[in-house]
Amino acid sequence: METQILSCSCEWLELARRYIEEGEVVAFHTETVYGLGANALSDEAVLKIFELKGRPADNPLIVHVHREYDISPLIDGEPPYAAALRRAFLPGPLTMVYPSTGKVSKYVSCGLNTLAIRVPSSPTAQEFLKCVDLPIAAPSANLSKHVSPVTARHVYDDFNGKIPLILDGGACSGGIESTVLDCTGKVPQILREGLVTREMISSVAGECGVYHAQNGEKPKSPGMAYKHYSPRCRTAFFNENELNEAVSLYKEAEKEGETPCFLCESDVCAQLFGFRTLDLGGTGEVMAQRLYDLLRKGEKVATLLIGIEPKQKGGVMAGVRNRMHRAFGVEHGTEES
Ligand code: AMP
Ligand code: MG
């Protein structure tokens, strides 16, 4: 199968609609990362997503809809705070988890009685979703466990020859996946941190918890239990106080014929003058935007990628730090709870 990368013109949107109606999988731009979409009402189409990605069968998918789509048949009620959050943040990088009515394919939620719904703000995503006018199940458009894609080229690198079409909307401005928010309880609870932060949610809903699976408990958001976002090279991870150790490792690796490279925030890069570095930037928003692109660059230019933990915490950094910990295989603690 030939994989075409096409812009979001009427002609190509029509082609995308035809593919979706035929049960095919189409990749599309969103403001967070590229998605791998299929008709959420079709078992066969949804299963194709799992097969293409090599995604574990217990990791549920988010359903994407356009801004005018009526989600009420899909969900079994919504608490008042959820309506307020929808008005405040949608369309945008916030996924809301509701009690499900079971109208979409059972494979979307992988046996959970909840459904995750997202209304992306990307014009490409909106036009695509309006054109198909169906709920579209879509995980990030990367092979399972690989780094999420933030350009059409990244999607192509993982799925060339496997999907017919990538709807190109340019580089993703957000850069990390949406915030996943459980809206089934009295108080909203973050299952995955992202660009809509705990602080932003609290300011609208009054309160907002952050969920951390207890030992032995079945996780509420199964996807968060997996190692994720991993570059395909050896990695190491240090905090800002361990810079000397990180430099020793770099030098040792180089002596042994490896090509090490640091991934760190701008002011740490400045201290590492003369070493190979990838610059994450200086603010949470910029770090979110650059992280996945740099992880994919890192795996191409280095055999050992050495991550240095950024200093800032809270806000968008909660999501950035979470993704870095997962990419570098560090257990994610409860420091931000
Ligand atoms: P991805 O689309 O690859 O970014 O992953 C989707 C994320 O949303 C995973 O972490 C899933 O576990 C989570 N998710 C999807 N549906 C649900 C749901 N019904 N309840 C809780 N988490 C969900
Ligand atoms: Mg993903």
mmCIF file of C-alpha atoms and ligand atoms in Angstrom:
data_model
loop_
_atom_site.group_PDB
_atom_site.id
_atom_site.type_symbol
_atom_site.label_atom_id
_atom_site.label_comp_id
_atom_site.label_asym_id
_atom_site.label_seq_id
_atom_site.Cartn_x
_atom_site.Cartn_y
_atom_site.Cartn_z
ATOM 1 C CA MET A 1 0.000 0.000 0.000
ATOM 2 C CA GLU A 2 1.271 3.461 -0.871
ATOM 3 C CA THR A 3 1.119 5.992 1.987
ATOM 4 C CA GLN A 4 0.229 9.493 0.814
ATOM 5 C CA ILE A 5 0.916 12.626 2.859
ATOM 6 C CA LEU A 6 -1.728 15.149 1.771
ATOM 7 C CA SER A 7 -2.883 18.553 2.936
ATOM 8 C CA CYS A 8 -6.378 19.192 4.151
ATOM 9 C CA SER A 9 -8.031 20.338 0.860
ATOM 10 C CA CYS A 10 -11.641 19.447 -0.080
ATOM 11 C CA GLU A 11 -10.417 16.747 -2.435
ATOM 12 C CA TRP A 12 -8.202 15.012 0.131
ATOM 13 C CA LEU A 13 -10.776 15.365 2.917
ATOM 14 C CA GLU A 14 -13.231 13.573 0.653
ATOM 15 C CA LEU A 15 -10.633 10.847 0.112
ATOM 16 C CA ALA A 16 -10.123 10.582 3.887
ATOM 17 C CA ARG A 17 -13.895 10.253 4.379
ATOM 18 C CA ARG A 18 -14.023 7.421 1.829
ATOM 19 C CA TYR A 19 -11.179 5.558 3.535
ATOM 20 C CA ILE A 20 -12.844 5.893 6.959
ATOM 21 C CA GLU A 21 -16.201 4.698 5.589
ATOM 22 C CA GLU A 22 -14.434 1.687 4.040
ATOM 23 C CA GLY A 23 -13.034 0.792 7.495
ATOM 24 C CA GLU A 24 -9.500 2.027 6.749
ATOM 25 C CA VAL A 25 -7.196 3.823 9.174
ATOM 26 C CA VAL A 26 -6.190 7.437 8.441
ATOM 27 C CA ALA A 27 -3.580 9.492 10.335
ATOM 28 C CA PHE A 28 -4.409 13.133 11.035
ATOM 29 C CA HIS A 29 -2.888 16.232 12.612
ATOM 30 C CA THR A 30 -4.071 17.435 16.008
ATOM 31 C CA GLU A 31 -2.730 20.235 18.220
ATOM 32 C CA THR A 32 -1.121 17.662 20.574
ATOM 33 C CA VAL A 33 0.358 14.809 18.485
ATOM 34 C CA TYR A 34 -0.730 13.079 15.235
ATOM 35 C CA GLY A 35 -3.577 10.558 15.668
ATOM 36 C CA LEU A 36 -4.216 7.208 13.963
ATOM 37 C CA GLY A 37 -7.976 7.329 13.357
ATOM 38 C CA ALA A 38 -10.698 4.833 12.477
ATOM 39 C CA ASN A 39 -14.491 4.644 12.724
ATOM 40 C CA ALA A 40 -15.206 4.104 16.437
ATOM 41 C CA LEU A 41 -18.532 2.427 15.581
ATOM 42 C CA SER A 42 -16.838 -0.405 13.661
ATOM 43 C CA ASP A 43 -15.216 -3.334 15.524
ATOM 44 C CA GLU A 44 -13.119 -4.233 12.508
ATOM 45 C CA ALA A 45 -11.802 -0.707 11.963
ATOM 46 C CA VAL A 46 -10.953 -0.257 15.661
ATOM 47 C CA LEU A 47 -9.145 -3.604 15.816
ATOM 48 C CA LYS A 48 -7.063 -2.528 12.819
ATOM 49 C CA ILE A 49 -5.613 0.321 14.922
ATOM 50 C CA PHE A 50 -4.452 -2.112 17.636
ATOM 51 C CA GLU A 51 -2.941 -4.407 15.014
ATOM 52 C CA LEU A 52 -1.107 -1.621 13.168
ATOM 53 C CA LYS A 53 0.398 -0.141 16.324
ATOM 54 C CA GLY A 54 1.091 -3.420 18.115
ATOM 55 C CA ARG A 55 -0.892 -1.845 20.956
ATOM 56 C CA PRO A 56 -1.721 -4.011 23.998
ATOM 57 C CA ALA A 57 -5.393 -5.080 23.908
ATOM 58 C CA ASP A 58 -6.065 -3.558 27.348
ATOM 59 C CA ASN A 59 -5.015 -0.006 26.461
ATOM 60 C CA PRO A 60 -8.189 1.930 25.546
ATOM 61 C CA LEU A 61 -8.537 4.535 22.796
ATOM 62 C CA ILE A 62 -9.780 8.116 22.877
ATOM 63 C CA VAL A 63 -12.777 8.971 20.681
ATOM 64 C CA HIS A 64 -12.395 12.225 18.726
ATOM 65 C CA VAL A 65 -15.366 14.315 17.575
ATOM 66 C CA HIS A 66 -15.886 17.721 15.929
ATOM 67 C CA ARG A 67 -17.065 20.676 17.990
ATOM 68 C CA GLU A 68 -20.739 20.409 16.970
ATOM 69 C CA TYR A 69 -20.981 16.628 17.394
ATOM 70 C CA ASP A 70 -23.657 15.598 19.910
ATOM 71 C CA ILE A 71 -21.913 13.271 22.370
ATOM 72 C CA SER A 72 -25.011 12.734 24.555
ATOM 73 C CA PRO A 73 -25.913 9.340 22.982
ATOM 74 C CA LEU A 74 -22.371 8.114 23.737
ATOM 75 C CA ILE A 75 -22.212 9.087 27.426
ATOM 76 C CA ASP A 76 -24.360 8.322 30.437
ATOM 77 C CA GLY A 77 -24.691 11.796 31.944
ATOM 78 C CA GLU A 78 -22.162 14.410 32.979
ATOM 79 C CA PRO A 79 -21.549 16.201 36.302
ATOM 80 C CA PRO A 80 -21.960 20.043 36.324
ATOM 81 C CA TYR A 81 -18.177 20.595 36.609
ATOM 82 C CA ALA A 82 -17.668 18.665 33.349
ATOM 83 C CA ALA A 83 -20.026 20.979 31.460
ATOM 84 C CA ALA A 84 -18.091 23.966 32.838
ATOM 85 C CA LEU A 85 -14.759 22.409 31.829
ATOM 86 C CA ARG A 86 -16.053 21.707 28.322
ATOM 87 C CA ARG A 87 -17.061 25.326 27.939
ATOM 88 C CA ALA A 88 -13.722 26.556 29.287
ATOM 89 C CA PHE A 89 -11.276 24.276 27.455
ATOM 90 C CA LEU A 90 -12.889 22.666 24.396
ATOM 91 C CA PRO A 91 -11.969 22.419 21.640
ATOM 92 C CA GLY A 92 -8.494 21.842 23.035
ATOM 93 C CA PRO A 93 -6.011 19.340 24.495
ATOM 94 C CA LEU A 94 -8.324 17.943 27.202
ATOM 95 C CA THR A 95 -9.754 14.399 27.040
ATOM 96 C CA MET A 96 -12.758 13.808 29.286
ATOM 97 C CA VAL A 97 -13.655 10.334 30.584
ATOM 98 C CA TYR A 98 -17.401 9.688 31.053
ATOM 99 C CA PRO A 99 -19.600 6.718 31.933
ATOM 100 C CA SER A 100 -20.185 4.999 28.569
ATOM 101 C CA THR A 101 -23.530 3.987 27.051
ATOM 102 C CA GLY A 102 -21.697 1.314 25.069
ATOM 103 C CA LYS A 103 -22.716 2.753 21.655
ATOM 104 C CA VAL A 104 -19.205 2.662 20.177
ATOM 105 C CA SER A 105 -17.274 -0.535 19.456
ATOM 106 C CA LYS A 106 -16.500 -2.477 22.642
ATOM 107 C CA TYR A 107 -12.851 -2.574 21.570
ATOM 108 C CA VAL A 108 -12.509 1.212 22.062
ATOM 109 C CA SER A 109 -12.712 1.050 25.873
ATOM 110 C CA CYS A 110 -11.110 -2.404 26.272
ATOM 111 C CA GLY A 111 -13.675 -3.639 28.783
ATOM 112 C CA LEU A 112 -13.885 -0.425 30.871
ATOM 113 C CA ASN A 113 -17.397 0.982 31.405
ATOM 114 C CA THR A 114 -16.135 4.469 30.592
ATOM 115 C CA LEU A 115 -15.458 6.340 27.348
ATOM 116 C CA ALA A 116 -12.719 8.933 26.750
ATOM 117 C CA ILE A 117 -13.790 11.794 24.454
ATOM 118 C CA ARG A 118 -11.731 14.586 22.950
ATOM 119 C CA VAL A 119 -12.570 17.605 20.758
ATOM 120 C CA PRO A 120 -9.277 18.698 19.175
ATOM 121 C CA SER A 121 -8.782 22.354 18.233
ATOM 122 C CA SER A 122 -6.502 21.755 15.230
ATOM 123 C CA PRO A 123 -8.295 23.077 12.103
ATOM 124 C CA THR A 124 -7.105 19.990 10.168
ATOM 125 C CA ALA A 125 -8.600 17.680 12.807
ATOM 126 C CA GLN A 126 -11.833 19.671 12.938
ATOM 127 C CA GLU A 127 -12.273 19.623 9.152
ATOM 128 C CA PHE A 128 -11.519 15.906 8.982
ATOM 129 C CA LEU A 129 -13.936 15.105 11.834
ATOM 130 C CA LYS A 130 -16.662 17.321 10.336
ATOM 131 C CA CYS A 131 -16.239 15.739 6.931
ATOM 132 C CA VAL A 132 -16.593 12.161 8.287
ATOM 133 C CA ASP A 133 -19.172 13.189 10.940
ATOM 134 C CA LEU A 134 -18.444 10.004 12.913
ATOM 135 C CA PRO A 135 -16.782 9.384 16.278
ATOM 136 C CA ILE A 136 -13.161 8.590 15.406
ATOM 137 C CA ALA A 137 -11.165 6.343 17.722
ATOM 138 C CA ALA A 138 -7.556 7.496 17.634
ATOM 139 C CA PRO A 139 -4.437 6.806 19.666
ATOM 140 C CA SER A 140 -1.174 8.580 18.885
ATOM 141 C CA ALA A 141 0.089 7.614 15.403
ATOM 142 C CA ASN A 142 3.290 5.833 16.508
ATOM 143 C CA LEU A 143 4.211 2.184 16.815
ATOM 144 C CA SER A 144 3.430 1.034 20.359
ATOM 145 C CA LYS A 145 6.062 2.264 22.869
ATOM 146 C CA HIS A 146 7.841 4.441 20.293
ATOM 147 C CA VAL A 147 7.948 8.234 20.626
ATOM 148 C CA SER A 148 4.668 9.992 19.692
ATOM 149 C CA PRO A 149 4.699 11.764 16.296
ATOM 150 C CA VAL A 150 4.580 15.551 16.028
ATOM 151 C CA THR A 151 5.075 15.837 12.252
ATOM 152 C CA ALA A 152 3.576 13.965 9.272
ATOM 153 C CA ARG A 153 7.089 12.676 8.543
ATOM 154 C CA HIS A 154 7.261 11.004 11.983
ATOM 155 C CA VAL A 155 4.008 9.164 11.178
ATOM 156 C CA TYR A 156 5.417 8.178 7.784
ATOM 157 C CA ASP A 157 8.575 6.815 9.434
ATOM 158 C CA ASP A 158 6.467 4.433 11.570
ATOM 159 C CA PHE A 159 3.670 3.533 9.113
ATOM 160 C CA ASN A 160 4.963 3.896 5.559
ATOM 161 C CA GLY A 161 3.212 1.260 3.427
ATOM 162 C CA LYS A 162 0.800 0.334 6.243
ATOM 163 C CA ILE A 163 -1.834 3.124 6.027
ATOM 164 C CA PRO A 164 -3.191 4.883 2.927
ATOM 165 C CA LEU A 165 -3.236 8.506 4.073
ATOM 166 C CA ILE A 166 -1.688 11.036 6.469
ATOM 167 C CA LEU A 167 -3.570 14.357 6.689
ATOM 168 C CA ASP A 168 -0.764 16.846 7.107
ATOM 169 C CA GLY A 169 -1.406 19.895 9.270
ATOM 170 C CA GLY A 170 2.247 20.798 9.868
ATOM 171 C CA ALA A 171 4.121 20.436 13.156
ATOM 172 C CA CYS A 172 1.952 19.983 16.260
ATOM 173 C CA SER A 173 1.967 23.149 18.387
ATOM 174 C CA GLY A 174 1.241 21.415 21.726
ATOM 175 C CA GLY A 175 3.702 18.576 21.442
ATOM 176 C CA ILE A 176 2.591 16.218 24.240
ATOM 177 C CA GLU A 177 -0.597 14.163 24.437
ATOM 178 C CA SER A 178 -3.835 15.577 25.829
ATOM 179 C CA THR A 179 -4.606 15.763 29.530
ATOM 180 C CA VAL A 180 -6.855 12.791 30.378
ATOM 181 C CA LEU A 181 -9.426 13.728 33.023
ATOM 182 C CA ASP A 182 -11.737 11.311 34.812
ATOM 183 C CA CYS A 183 -15.164 13.003 34.972
ATOM 184 C CA THR A 184 -17.052 10.103 36.554
ATOM 185 C CA GLY A 185 -16.629 11.123 40.201
ATOM 186 C CA LYS A 186 -17.613 14.033 42.469
ATOM 187 C CA VAL A 187 -14.261 15.728 41.807
ATOM 188 C CA PRO A 188 -12.400 15.635 38.470
ATOM 189 C CA GLN A 189 -9.232 13.587 38.592
ATOM 190 C CA ILE A 190 -6.278 13.788 36.199
ATOM 191 C CA LEU A 191 -5.299 10.373 34.816
ATOM 192 C CA ARG A 192 -2.607 11.747 32.485
ATOM 193 C CA GLU A 193 -1.023 15.170 32.785
ATOM 194 C CA GLY A 194 -0.898 17.431 29.741
ATOM 195 C CA LEU A 195 -1.251 20.975 28.469
ATOM 196 C CA VAL A 196 -4.498 21.646 30.298
ATOM 197 C CA THR A 197 -2.961 21.688 33.758
ATOM 198 C CA ARG A 198 -4.247 20.788 37.202
ATOM 199 C CA GLU A 199 -4.148 24.498 38.081
ATOM 200 C CA MET A 200 -6.301 25.390 35.036
ATOM 201 C CA ILE A 201 -8.837 22.647 35.834
ATOM 202 C CA SER A 202 -9.035 23.632 39.527
ATOM 203 C CA SER A 203 -9.672 27.254 38.576
ATOM 204 C CA VAL A 204 -12.852 26.186 36.752
ATOM 205 C CA ALA A 205 -13.969 23.088 38.700
ATOM 206 C CA GLY A 206 -12.926 24.292 42.173
ATOM 207 C CA GLU A 207 -10.968 21.088 42.832
ATOM 208 C CA CYS A 208 -8.890 18.640 40.828
ATOM 209 C CA GLY A 209 -7.129 15.448 41.931
ATOM 210 C CA VAL A 210 -4.249 13.602 40.294
ATOM 211 C CA TYR A 211 -4.637 9.833 40.152
ATOM 212 C CA HIS A 212 -1.764 7.508 41.018
ATOM 213 C CA ALA A 213 -2.400 3.767 40.814
ATOM 214 C CA GLN A 214 -1.767 2.049 44.150
ATOM 215 C CA ASN A 215 0.397 -1.063 44.190
ATOM 216 C CA GLY A 216 -1.531 -4.061 42.931
ATOM 217 C CA GLU A 217 -4.591 -1.988 41.937
ATOM 218 C CA LYS A 218 -5.921 -2.234 38.377
ATOM 219 C CA PRO A 219 -4.955 1.156 36.877
ATOM 220 C CA LYS A 220 -7.816 3.509 35.951
ATOM 221 C CA SER A 221 -5.986 4.583 32.815
ATOM 222 C CA PRO A 222 -4.272 1.402 31.629
ATOM 223 C CA GLY A 223 -2.067 3.190 29.094
ATOM 224 C CA MET A 224 -0.226 4.985 31.867
ATOM 225 C CA ALA A 225 1.057 1.685 33.263
ATOM 226 C CA TYR A 226 3.232 1.007 30.194
ATOM 227 C CA LYS A 227 6.743 2.134 29.362
ATOM 228 C CA HIS A 228 6.196 4.705 26.659
ATOM 229 C CA TYR A 229 7.626 7.231 24.269
ATOM 230 C CA SER A 230 10.980 5.455 24.086
ATOM 231 C CA PRO A 231 13.712 6.481 21.668
ATOM 232 C CA ARG A 232 15.391 3.548 19.891
ATOM 233 C CA CYS A 233 18.843 4.035 21.339
ATOM 234 C CA ARG A 234 20.435 3.481 24.727
ATOM 235 C CA THR A 235 19.359 6.084 27.282
ATOM 236 C CA ALA A 236 20.455 7.382 30.667
ATOM 237 C CA PHE A 237 18.825 9.943 32.945
ATOM 238 C CA PHE A 238 20.228 12.298 35.584
ATOM 239 C CA ASN A 239 18.822 15.128 37.660
ATOM 240 C CA GLU A 240 20.266 18.658 37.541
ATOM 241 C CA ASN A 241 22.545 17.981 40.551
ATOM 242 C CA GLU A 242 24.188 15.027 38.844
ATOM 243 C CA LEU A 243 25.677 16.907 35.904
ATOM 244 C CA ASN A 244 29.234 15.765 36.734
ATOM 245 C CA GLU A 245 28.153 12.111 36.655
ATOM 246 C CA ALA A 246 26.344 12.724 33.362
ATOM 247 C CA VAL A 247 29.483 14.280 31.842
ATOM 248 C CA SER A 248 31.614 11.320 33.054
ATOM 249 C CA LEU A 249 29.223 8.896 31.389
ATOM 250 C CA TYR A 250 29.323 10.933 28.159
ATOM 251 C CA LYS A 251 33.154 10.911 28.090
ATOM 252 C CA GLU A 252 33.379 7.207 28.914
ATOM 253 C CA ALA A 253 30.863 6.369 26.181
ATOM 254 C CA GLU A 254 32.783 8.424 23.658
ATOM 255 C CA LYS A 255 36.016 6.611 24.559
ATOM 256 C CA GLU A 256 34.248 3.336 23.838
ATOM 257 C CA GLY A 257 33.318 4.527 20.345
ATOM 258 C CA GLU A 258 29.722 5.484 21.120
ATOM 259 C CA THR A 259 28.014 8.683 19.999
ATOM 260 C CA PRO A 260 26.504 10.177 23.170
ATOM 261 C CA CYS A 261 24.285 13.249 23.180
ATOM 262 C CA PHE A 262 22.640 15.279 25.961
ATOM 263 C CA LEU A 263 18.965 16.268 25.966
ATOM 264 C CA CYS A 264 18.476 19.147 28.390
ATOM 265 C CA GLU A 265 16.992 22.583 28.985
ATOM 266 C CA SER A 266 18.622 25.683 27.481
ATOM 267 C CA ASP A 267 20.645 26.911 30.467
ATOM 268 C CA VAL A 268 22.082 23.419 31.056
ATOM 269 C CA CYS A 269 22.946 23.213 27.338
ATOM 270 C CA ALA A 270 24.898 26.458 27.763
ATOM 271 C CA GLN A 271 26.958 24.823 30.549
ATOM 272 C CA LEU A 272 27.671 21.866 28.258
ATOM 273 C CA PHE A 273 29.406 23.894 25.567
ATOM 274 C CA GLY A 274 31.563 21.652 23.395
ATOM 275 C CA PHE A 275 29.404 18.545 23.950
ATOM 276 C CA ARG A 276 26.712 17.266 21.595
ATOM 277 C CA THR A 277 23.387 18.610 22.951
ATOM 278 C CA LEU A 278 19.723 18.804 21.978
ATOM 279 C CA ASP A 279 18.131 21.936 23.434
ATOM 280 C CA LEU A 280 14.692 21.466 25.017
ATOM 281 C CA GLY A 281 14.160 25.205 25.540
ATOM 282 C CA GLY A 282 13.470 27.236 28.662
ATOM 283 C CA THR A 283 9.714 27.159 29.359
ATOM 284 C CA GLY A 284 7.234 24.342 29.922
ATOM 285 C CA GLU A 285 5.354 25.151 26.721
ATOM 286 C CA VAL A 286 8.503 25.123 24.560
ATOM 287 C CA MET A 287 9.810 21.939 26.204
ATOM 288 C CA ALA A 288 6.450 20.223 25.513
ATOM 289 C CA GLN A 289 6.596 21.365 21.904
ATOM 290 C CA ARG A 290 10.161 20.178 21.323
ATOM 291 C CA LEU A 291 10.395 16.997 23.421
ATOM 292 C CA TYR A 292 9.173 14.330 20.980
ATOM 293 C CA ASP A 293 10.872 15.854 17.961
ATOM 294 C CA LEU A 294 14.165 15.876 19.884
ATOM 295 C CA LEU A 295 13.700 12.301 21.137
ATOM 296 C CA ARG A 296 13.213 11.204 17.509
ATOM 297 C CA LYS A 297 16.235 13.290 16.437
ATOM 298 C CA GLY A 298 18.214 11.846 19.350
ATOM 299 C CA GLU A 299 17.660 8.242 18.301
ATOM 300 C CA LYS A 300 18.948 9.156 14.818
ATOM 301 C CA VAL A 301 22.072 11.093 15.789
ATOM 302 C CA ALA A 302 23.127 9.293 18.998
ATOM 303 C CA THR A 303 23.735 5.773 20.252
ATOM 304 C CA LEU A 304 23.379 7.006 23.847
ATOM 305 C CA LEU A 305 20.918 9.759 24.715
ATOM 306 C CA ILE A 306 21.533 11.307 28.140
ATOM 307 C CA GLY A 307 18.498 13.146 29.550
ATOM 308 C CA ILE A 308 18.918 15.809 32.235
ATOM 309 C CA GLU A 309 15.794 16.432 34.264
ATOM 310 C CA PRO A 310 14.528 20.025 33.939
ATOM 311 C CA LYS A 311 14.418 22.069 37.139
ATOM 312 C CA GLN A 312 10.895 23.509 36.891
ATOM 313 C CA LYS A 313 7.871 21.691 38.305
ATOM 314 C CA GLY A 314 4.110 22.265 38.225
ATOM 315 C CA GLY A 315 1.851 23.532 35.435
ATOM 316 C CA VAL A 316 2.771 22.183 32.002
ATOM 317 C CA MET A 317 6.042 20.835 33.458
ATOM 318 C CA ALA A 318 4.069 18.089 35.253
ATOM 319 C CA GLY A 319 3.246 16.650 31.811
ATOM 320 C CA VAL A 320 6.728 17.259 30.380
ATOM 321 C CA ARG A 321 8.442 15.595 33.359
ATOM 322 C CA ASN A 322 6.027 12.650 33.213
ATOM 323 C CA ARG A 323 6.804 12.070 29.498
ATOM 324 C CA MET A 324 10.562 12.427 30.076
ATOM 325 C CA HIS A 325 10.462 9.919 32.929
ATOM 326 C CA ARG A 326 8.624 7.457 30.710
ATOM 327 C CA ALA A 327 10.874 8.021 27.710
ATOM 328 C CA PHE A 328 13.983 7.457 29.819
ATOM 329 C CA GLY A 329 12.492 4.502 31.717
ATOM 330 C CA VAL A 330 12.405 6.250 35.115
ATOM 331 C CA GLU A 331 9.643 5.226 37.535
ATOM 332 C CA HIS A 332 7.221 8.142 37.737
ATOM 333 C CA GLY A 333 6.850 9.042 41.413
ATOM 334 C CA THR A 334 4.104 11.007 43.123
ATOM 335 C CA GLU A 335 6.055 14.242 43.463
ATOM 336 C CA GLU A 336 3.442 16.289 41.580
ATOM 337 C CA SER A 337 0.391 14.965 43.398
HETATM 338 P P1 AMP B 1 -2.853 7.549 23.372
HETATM 339 O O1 AMP B 1 -4.042 7.747 22.505
HETATM 340 O O2 AMP B 1 -1.844 6.610 22.809
HETATM 341 O O3 AMP B 1 -2.272 8.868 23.741
HETATM 342 O O4 AMP B 1 -3.394 6.890 24.707
HETATM 343 C C1 AMP B 1 -4.674 7.172 25.203
HETATM 344 C C2 AMP B 1 -4.628 7.279 26.696
HETATM 345 O O5 AMP B 1 -5.955 7.512 27.190
HETATM 346 C C3 AMP B 1 -4.113 6.038 27.390
HETATM 347 O O6 AMP B 1 -3.303 6.413 28.476
HETATM 348 C C4 AMP B 1 -5.397 5.367 27.863
HETATM 349 O O7 AMP B 1 -5.198 4.529 28.976
HETATM 350 C C5 AMP B 1 -6.277 6.564 28.173
HETATM 351 N N1 AMP B 1 -7.708 6.224 28.073
HETATM 352 C C6 AMP B 1 -8.427 6.009 26.958
HETATM 353 N N2 AMP B 1 -9.701 5.666 27.264
HETATM 354 C C7 AMP B 1 -9.787 5.681 28.606
HETATM 355 C C8 AMP B 1 -10.847 5.417 29.548
HETATM 356 N N3 AMP B 1 -12.049 5.076 29.148
HETATM 357 N N4 AMP B 1 -10.561 5.525 30.860
HETATM 358 C C9 AMP B 1 -9.334 5.868 31.268
HETATM 359 N N5 AMP B 1 -8.290 6.132 30.442
HETATM 360 C C10 AMP B 1 -8.522 6.036 29.140
HETATM 361 MG MG MG B 2 0.223 6.978 22.620
#
